[in-house]
Amino acid sequence: MVHSAYDCVELVRECPAKIESIESYGSKLLLGCSDGSLRIFAPETESSSDGSNSYALERNIVGFAKKPVLSMTVVESREFLISLSESIAFHRLPSFETIAVITKAKGANVFCWDHRRGFLCFARQKRVCVFRHDGGRGFVEVKEYGVGDTVKSMGWCGENICLGIRREYVILNSSNGALSEVFTSGRLAPPLVVSLPTGELLLGKENIGVFVDQNGKLLPEGRICWSEAPLEVVIQKPYAIALLPRFVEIRSLRAPYPLIQTVVLRNVRHLCQSNDSMILALDNSIHGLFPVPLGAQIVQLTASGNFEEALSLCKLLPPEDSSLRAAKEGSIHIRYAHYLFENGSYEEAMEHFLASQVDITHVLSLYPSIILPNTTIVHELEKLDIDGDASYLSRASSGVSDDLEPSSTSHMSESDENAALESKKMNHNMLMALIKYLQKKRYSFIEKATAEGTEEVVLDAVGDNFASYNRLKKSNKGRGSMPVSSGAREMASILDTALLQALLLTGQPSVALELLRGVNYCDLKICEEILQKDNHSVALLELYKHNSLHREALELLHKLVDESKSSQSKITQRFKPEDIVEYLKPLCGTDPILVLEFSMLVLESCPSQTIELFLSGNIQADMVSSYLKKHSPTMQARYLELMLAMNENAVSGNLQNEMVHIYLSEVLDWHAGLCASKKWDEKDYSPTRKKLLSALETIAGYNPEALLKRLPPDALYEERAILLGKMNQHELALSLYVHKLNAPELALSYCDRVYESMHQPSAKYSSNIYLVLLQIYLNPRRTTAGFENRITNILSSQNKTIPKLTSTPSIRSRGRGSKKIAAIEGAEDTKVSLSSTDSGRSDGDADDYSEGGSTTIMLDKVLDLLSRRWDRINGAQALKLLPKETKLQDLLSFLGPLLKKSSEMYRNCSVIKSLRQSENLQVKDELYSQRKAVVKITGDSMCSLCHKKIGTSVFAVYPNGSTLVHFVCFRDSQNMKVVGKGSQLRKRL
């Protein structure tokens, strides 16, 4: 016997007649005896000392039947009793008056009643009859069917009837009489049909009970194996009670239908179910099986280690005892989990720990190698309501190995190695079960912790309990960012810390990495030590990142980048400097100083990505430049270069000026070195000097005066020329190109740049720059005199307005040729005058500047300039600057295309003038034709405004020539428009 599910108590002793059948009616027992009498027993007292009732004879109905009462059924819903004796009779309850007898049932040996529809089915010899209760005293025959043999047992299953015929079972359709075979019933035991409360059937085959549905198909619930072939079976959930030849057997209805209890009673003839007990009928006595309270059964089952059965009984506890049920289930789950854990069923144990809702610290106490963070929450050991729990828990805890890593020695025998392998496998399985358990618990823990954090943030924002909250929480910046007062987050920290360790101990670093990359509450100190000890650098990096320890993370990342460059490094994942840049991107808005500090480590290896980091992160360029100037001066210019190349508008004028000064400093150092070794050549160009020249030409944000002061007086003339050009000192700049650098091409390029920068539709005098170059070629002595003095005067007078470039004044020439030349360029250009600084003189005036030097005129350069830029030079002014001895033949390349262009313009203007005159004539002709329009007025002509006849009144015609109106109406309509416009204007005002 596993446990006592029922207590057996004798209810009736020494019945005078042999008991043939038994049935219960309320609290009363109905005994059908062999002498045809019906004896009714009722409880004598409310209860005895053992909790059961003793029964006494209340009434004896003699002559209830002429023959022994073989079977009885109480139909409480219709308040009558069905009895089977020589026939089937119906008796009214509680008077037991006979209300009907089915004479056709004479000789019947078995019957069954359908409570739902009120149908009676009985078997007589090889015939099966179906009757229907009409609601009163009568019964109406429905069908009668013939079967192959005598029916031994029957039962309703829905609208069908299952019949046990000698050695087989068949399903009879009560509507059409169709028979379908189920299976054979065996040879040793008679067929047994038991109707289940669900409408299904339990059919006996020897000592096996088989579950089938209403159509006879086998159900997947399995089979009940009895000790012997049962004579009768009664279902009283959660048990099935079978009457065997030598005893009564009680089995659980939960697969695999284990044996629960055996009640040894001899000569038990019948078995029936009462309201709260089972009634056993012997020859001359009655015994009752009273169920033991569920709580006591649960205690027995748990004490005997039958946890599954105990849990199934917990589900049968009444709803009003829900708290008791939850406590018992939790206690049993814990006991069962420890039992399974001790026996190596780790995953099953974790399932029961999960179902018990036990605190995770209780489960983690079974794993001594898992290090847990210190918490402020005190976890009490669960108070189990079953004796012996404490001993179970202590034994379970002591049975676990204190170390998950098996001890290894240098010399191990073969048996020791096998034991070590088994221990390692066991430890691995233990940890894998723990991982699954923690992962299932994790979602609710993380959800609660996140909700708690959100609530604190909201309270902080609205100012509720702000002071107390600030006392309890810790700063999130730095180590140990977990608020001490957070219960849910502390539990989440315990769970995540344990889960991370279990993943690492089972060789799942990739899963551990995914855990750290998501929302987690891993304890920083413990996890940091573990990850550092096992060299899990990537996971440690994610741990730092999640806890906002960006400095530690960046230092580790920089170390990993350096190790990745080494071929002897043992790290599995290679890192690049770009990884540091990617890490720094989110920090630009929160910690720009940290970004600048660690960006210096990768600026040389990936400058473009680093500059893009500064730009995308919106870090102030002045801050970046000053930081570079202090910590990495060599990279400042490169940063400014890349930044200017990527986004010129992002570089302020101060930074542009800074960059040019850096270039100039490098060039001056380079120049000083070459001068010291006497290897300086003005035509030498270092890479930095090329950058300087390019920056001076393309950048406009620097200060040319400050740069000009730093240039040496006898070198770097090209830089000086560009700076003078920025200051609009074109004459000095061109003089340097021509006389110092001897580079006419550079001078011409300079003029082209100035011309193109000034060449707009409104700029009519942009060609003056070429005239300045002509003057330099024609007056070399004047342009070379006093370079330094003039530059010094310019720099000393900073507030003085720099003269602008204008045209040379045209002198009215009395000659006919000069008038033609002036006419070529247009009368408007002849009225322009040059400024004193850029004005040229005629060849006769050049002698004033001939003292102190040669007055050789560079006529070939002049002619080359005129021939190459004839379309950009004012012809009249250029001719006035030329010496008188200049030959006309030398000017063919200049005057030829110029006159050709002028002639083309003259012809084009003449054609345009003629076309316009012709167009004017055409318009006048059309005007005259339109004025000749004729309007015919008849007596039916109507005014389009007032819709009255025109008659002889003055009228007006609209431009379309067909719309006629009275002149008065037309005038009034015009006045109305004017008034309407005025009113709208007044409304606006």
Coordinates of C-alpha atoms in Angstrom, one line a residue, residues 515-739:
L515 CA 23.6 38.8 -22.4
L516 CA 25.9 41.7 -21.7
R517 CA 25.0 43.5 -24.9
G518 CA 21.3 43.7 -24.0
V519 CA 19.6 45.1 -20.9
N520 CA 21.3 43.4 -17.9
Y521 CA 22.0 44.0 -14.3
C522 CA 25.2 42.0 -13.9
D523 CA 27.2 42.9 -10.8
L524 CA 30.2 45.0 -12.0
K525 CA 32.8 43.9 -9.4
I526 CA 32.1 40.2 -9.5
C527 CA 31.8 40.0 -13.3
E528 CA 34.8 42.1 -13.9
E529 CA 37.0 39.8 -11.8
I530 CA 35.7 36.7 -13.5
L531 CA 36.1 38.1 -17.0
Q532 CA 39.6 39.4 -16.3
K533 CA 40.6 36.1 -14.8
D534 CA 39.4 34.1 -17.8
N535 CA 40.6 36.7 -20.4
H536 CA 37.1 37.3 -21.8
S537 CA 38.1 40.7 -23.1
V538 CA 35.2 41.2 -25.5
A539 CA 32.7 40.4 -22.8
L540 CA 34.5 42.7 -20.3
L541 CA 34.4 45.5 -22.9
E542 CA 30.6 45.1 -23.1
L543 CA 30.4 45.1 -19.3
Y544 CA 32.2 48.4 -19.0
K545 CA 30.1 49.9 -21.8
H546 CA 26.8 48.9 -20.2
N547 CA 27.9 50.4 -16.8
S548 CA 29.1 53.6 -18.5
L549 CA 32.7 53.0 -17.6
H550 CA 33.8 54.4 -20.9
R551 CA 37.3 55.2 -19.9
E552 CA 38.0 51.7 -18.7
A553 CA 36.3 50.3 -21.9
L554 CA 38.4 52.5 -24.2
E555 CA 41.6 51.6 -22.4
L556 CA 40.8 48.0 -22.8
L557 CA 39.8 48.5 -26.4
H558 CA 43.0 50.3 -27.2
K559 CA 44.9 47.4 -25.6
L560 CA 43.0 44.9 -27.8
V561 CA 43.8 47.0 -30.9
D562 CA 47.5 46.9 -30.1
E563 CA 47.3 43.2 -29.4
S564 CA 45.5 42.6 -32.7
K565 CA 48.4 44.1 -34.6
S566 CA 50.8 41.5 -33.1
S567 CA 50.9 38.2 -35.0
Q568 CA 51.7 36.4 -31.7
S569 CA 48.5 37.5 -30.1
K570 CA 46.2 34.8 -28.8
I571 CA 42.9 36.7 -28.9
T572 CA 40.3 35.2 -31.2
Q573 CA 38.7 38.4 -32.3
R574 CA 40.8 41.1 -34.1
F575 CA 40.1 44.7 -33.4
K576 CA 40.9 47.8 -35.6
P577 CA 41.3 51.4 -34.8
E578 CA 38.0 52.0 -36.4
D579 CA 36.4 50.1 -33.5
I580 CA 37.5 52.9 -31.2
V581 CA 36.0 55.5 -33.5
E582 CA 32.7 53.6 -33.5
Y583 CA 32.8 53.4 -29.7
L584 CA 33.4 57.1 -29.4
K585 CA 30.5 58.2 -31.7
P586 CA 27.8 58.0 -29.0
L587 CA 30.0 59.8 -26.5
C588 CA 30.4 63.0 -28.6
G589 CA 27.4 64.7 -27.1
T590 CA 27.9 63.6 -23.5
D591 CA 31.7 63.5 -23.0
P592 CA 33.6 65.4 -25.7
I593 CA 36.8 65.6 -23.6
L594 CA 37.0 61.8 -23.4
V595 CA 36.3 61.6 -27.1
L596 CA 39.2 64.0 -27.9
E597 CA 41.5 62.2 -25.5
F598 CA 41.1 58.7 -27.0
S599 CA 40.7 60.0 -30.6
M600 CA 44.3 61.0 -30.4
L601 CA 45.2 57.3 -30.3
V602 CA 43.7 56.6 -33.7
L603 CA 44.1 60.0 -35.5
E604 CA 47.2 58.9 -37.3
S605 CA 46.0 55.5 -38.3
C606 CA 42.5 56.5 -39.5
P607 CA 42.4 60.3 -39.8
S608 CA 39.4 60.4 -42.1
Q609 CA 37.2 58.4 -39.8
T610 CA 38.4 60.4 -36.8
I611 CA 37.6 63.8 -38.5
E612 CA 34.3 62.4 -39.6
L613 CA 33.7 61.5 -35.9
F614 CA 34.4 65.1 -34.9
L615 CA 32.0 66.4 -37.6
S616 CA 29.2 64.0 -37.0
G617 CA 29.5 64.4 -33.3
N618 CA 29.2 68.2 -33.6
I619 CA 32.2 68.7 -31.4
Q620 CA 33.3 72.4 -31.6
A621 CA 36.2 72.8 -34.0
D622 CA 37.9 75.3 -31.8
M623 CA 37.9 72.8 -29.0
V624 CA 39.3 70.1 -31.2
S625 CA 42.0 72.4 -32.6
S626 CA 43.1 73.7 -29.3
Y627 CA 43.2 70.1 -27.9
L628 CA 45.3 69.0 -30.9
K629 CA 47.6 72.0 -30.5
K630 CA 48.3 71.1 -26.9
H631 CA 48.5 67.3 -27.1
S632 CA 49.3 66.5 -30.8
P633 CA 50.7 69.6 -32.6
T634 CA 51.8 67.6 -35.6
M635 CA 48.2 66.5 -36.3
Q636 CA 46.6 69.9 -35.9
A637 CA 47.3 71.0 -39.5
R638 CA 46.2 67.6 -40.8
Y639 CA 43.0 67.8 -38.8
L640 CA 42.3 71.3 -40.2
E641 CA 43.2 70.1 -43.7
L642 CA 40.8 67.1 -43.6
M643 CA 38.1 69.1 -42.0
L644 CA 38.4 71.8 -44.6
A645 CA 38.3 69.2 -47.3
M646 CA 35.2 67.6 -45.9
N647 CA 33.3 70.7 -44.9
E648 CA 34.7 74.1 -45.6
N649 CA 31.9 75.9 -43.9
A650 CA 32.6 74.2 -40.6
V651 CA 36.1 75.8 -40.4
S652 CA 35.9 79.3 -39.0
G653 CA 38.2 82.2 -40.1
N654 CA 40.2 81.8 -36.9
L655 CA 40.9 78.1 -37.6
Q656 CA 41.8 78.9 -41.3
N657 CA 44.2 81.6 -40.1
E658 CA 45.6 79.0 -37.6
M659 CA 46.2 76.5 -40.3
V660 CA 47.9 79.0 -42.6
H661 CA 50.2 80.1 -39.8
I662 CA 51.1 76.5 -39.1
Y663 CA 52.1 76.0 -42.7
L664 CA 54.0 79.2 -42.7
S665 CA 55.9 78.3 -39.6
E666 CA 57.0 75.0 -41.1
V667 CA 58.0 76.7 -44.4
L668 CA 60.0 79.3 -42.5
D669 CA 61.8 76.6 -40.6
W670 CA 62.5 74.8 -43.8
H671 CA 63.7 78.1 -45.4
A672 CA 66.0 78.8 -42.5
G673 CA 67.6 75.4 -42.7
L674 CA 68.3 75.7 -46.4
C675 CA 69.7 79.2 -46.0
A676 CA 72.0 78.0 -43.2
S677 CA 73.4 75.4 -45.6
K678 CA 73.3 78.0 -48.5
K679 CA 71.1 75.8 -50.6
W680 CA 68.1 78.0 -50.8
D681 CA 66.4 78.4 -54.2
E682 CA 63.3 80.4 -54.8
K683 CA 62.0 77.7 -57.2
D684 CA 62.3 74.9 -54.6
Y685 CA 58.9 73.6 -53.4
S686 CA 58.5 71.4 -50.4
P687 CA 55.2 69.6 -49.8
T688 CA 54.4 72.0 -47.0
R689 CA 55.2 75.0 -49.2
K690 CA 52.8 73.7 -51.8
K691 CA 50.1 73.3 -49.2
L692 CA 50.9 76.9 -48.0
L693 CA 50.6 78.3 -51.5
S694 CA 47.3 76.4 -52.1
A695 CA 45.9 77.6 -48.8
L696 CA 46.8 81.2 -49.5
E697 CA 45.1 81.1 -52.9
T698 CA 41.9 79.1 -51.9
I699 CA 41.3 80.1 -48.3
A700 CA 39.8 83.5 -47.5
G701 CA 39.6 83.4 -43.7
Y702 CA 43.1 84.3 -42.8
N703 CA 44.7 87.7 -42.0
P704 CA 47.1 88.6 -44.9
E705 CA 48.7 91.6 -43.1
A706 CA 49.9 89.3 -40.1
L707 CA 51.3 86.8 -42.5
L708 CA 53.0 89.4 -44.6
K709 CA 54.9 90.6 -41.6
R710 CA 56.4 87.2 -40.9
L711 CA 57.8 86.7 -44.4
P712 CA 61.6 87.3 -44.9
P713 CA 62.4 90.3 -47.1
D714 CA 64.6 88.4 -49.6
A715 CA 62.7 85.2 -50.1
L716 CA 59.3 83.6 -50.5
Y717 CA 58.2 86.1 -53.2
E718 CA 55.4 84.0 -54.5
E719 CA 53.8 83.9 -51.1
R720 CA 54.3 87.6 -50.7
A721 CA 52.7 88.2 -54.1
I722 CA 49.6 86.2 -53.1
L723 CA 49.2 88.0 -49.9
L724 CA 49.6 91.4 -51.6
G725 CA 46.9 90.3 -54.0
K726 CA 44.6 89.5 -51.1
M727 CA 45.2 93.1 -50.0
N728 CA 44.3 94.4 -53.4
Q729 CA 47.9 95.6 -54.0
H730 CA 47.8 94.2 -57.5
E731 CA 50.7 96.4 -58.9
L732 CA 53.1 95.2 -56.2
A733 CA 52.0 91.6 -56.6
L734 CA 52.4 91.6 -60.4
S735 CA 55.8 93.4 -60.0
L736 CA 57.0 90.5 -57.8
Y737 CA 55.9 87.9 -60.4
V738 CA 57.6 89.9 -63.2
H739 CA 60.8 91.2 -61.7

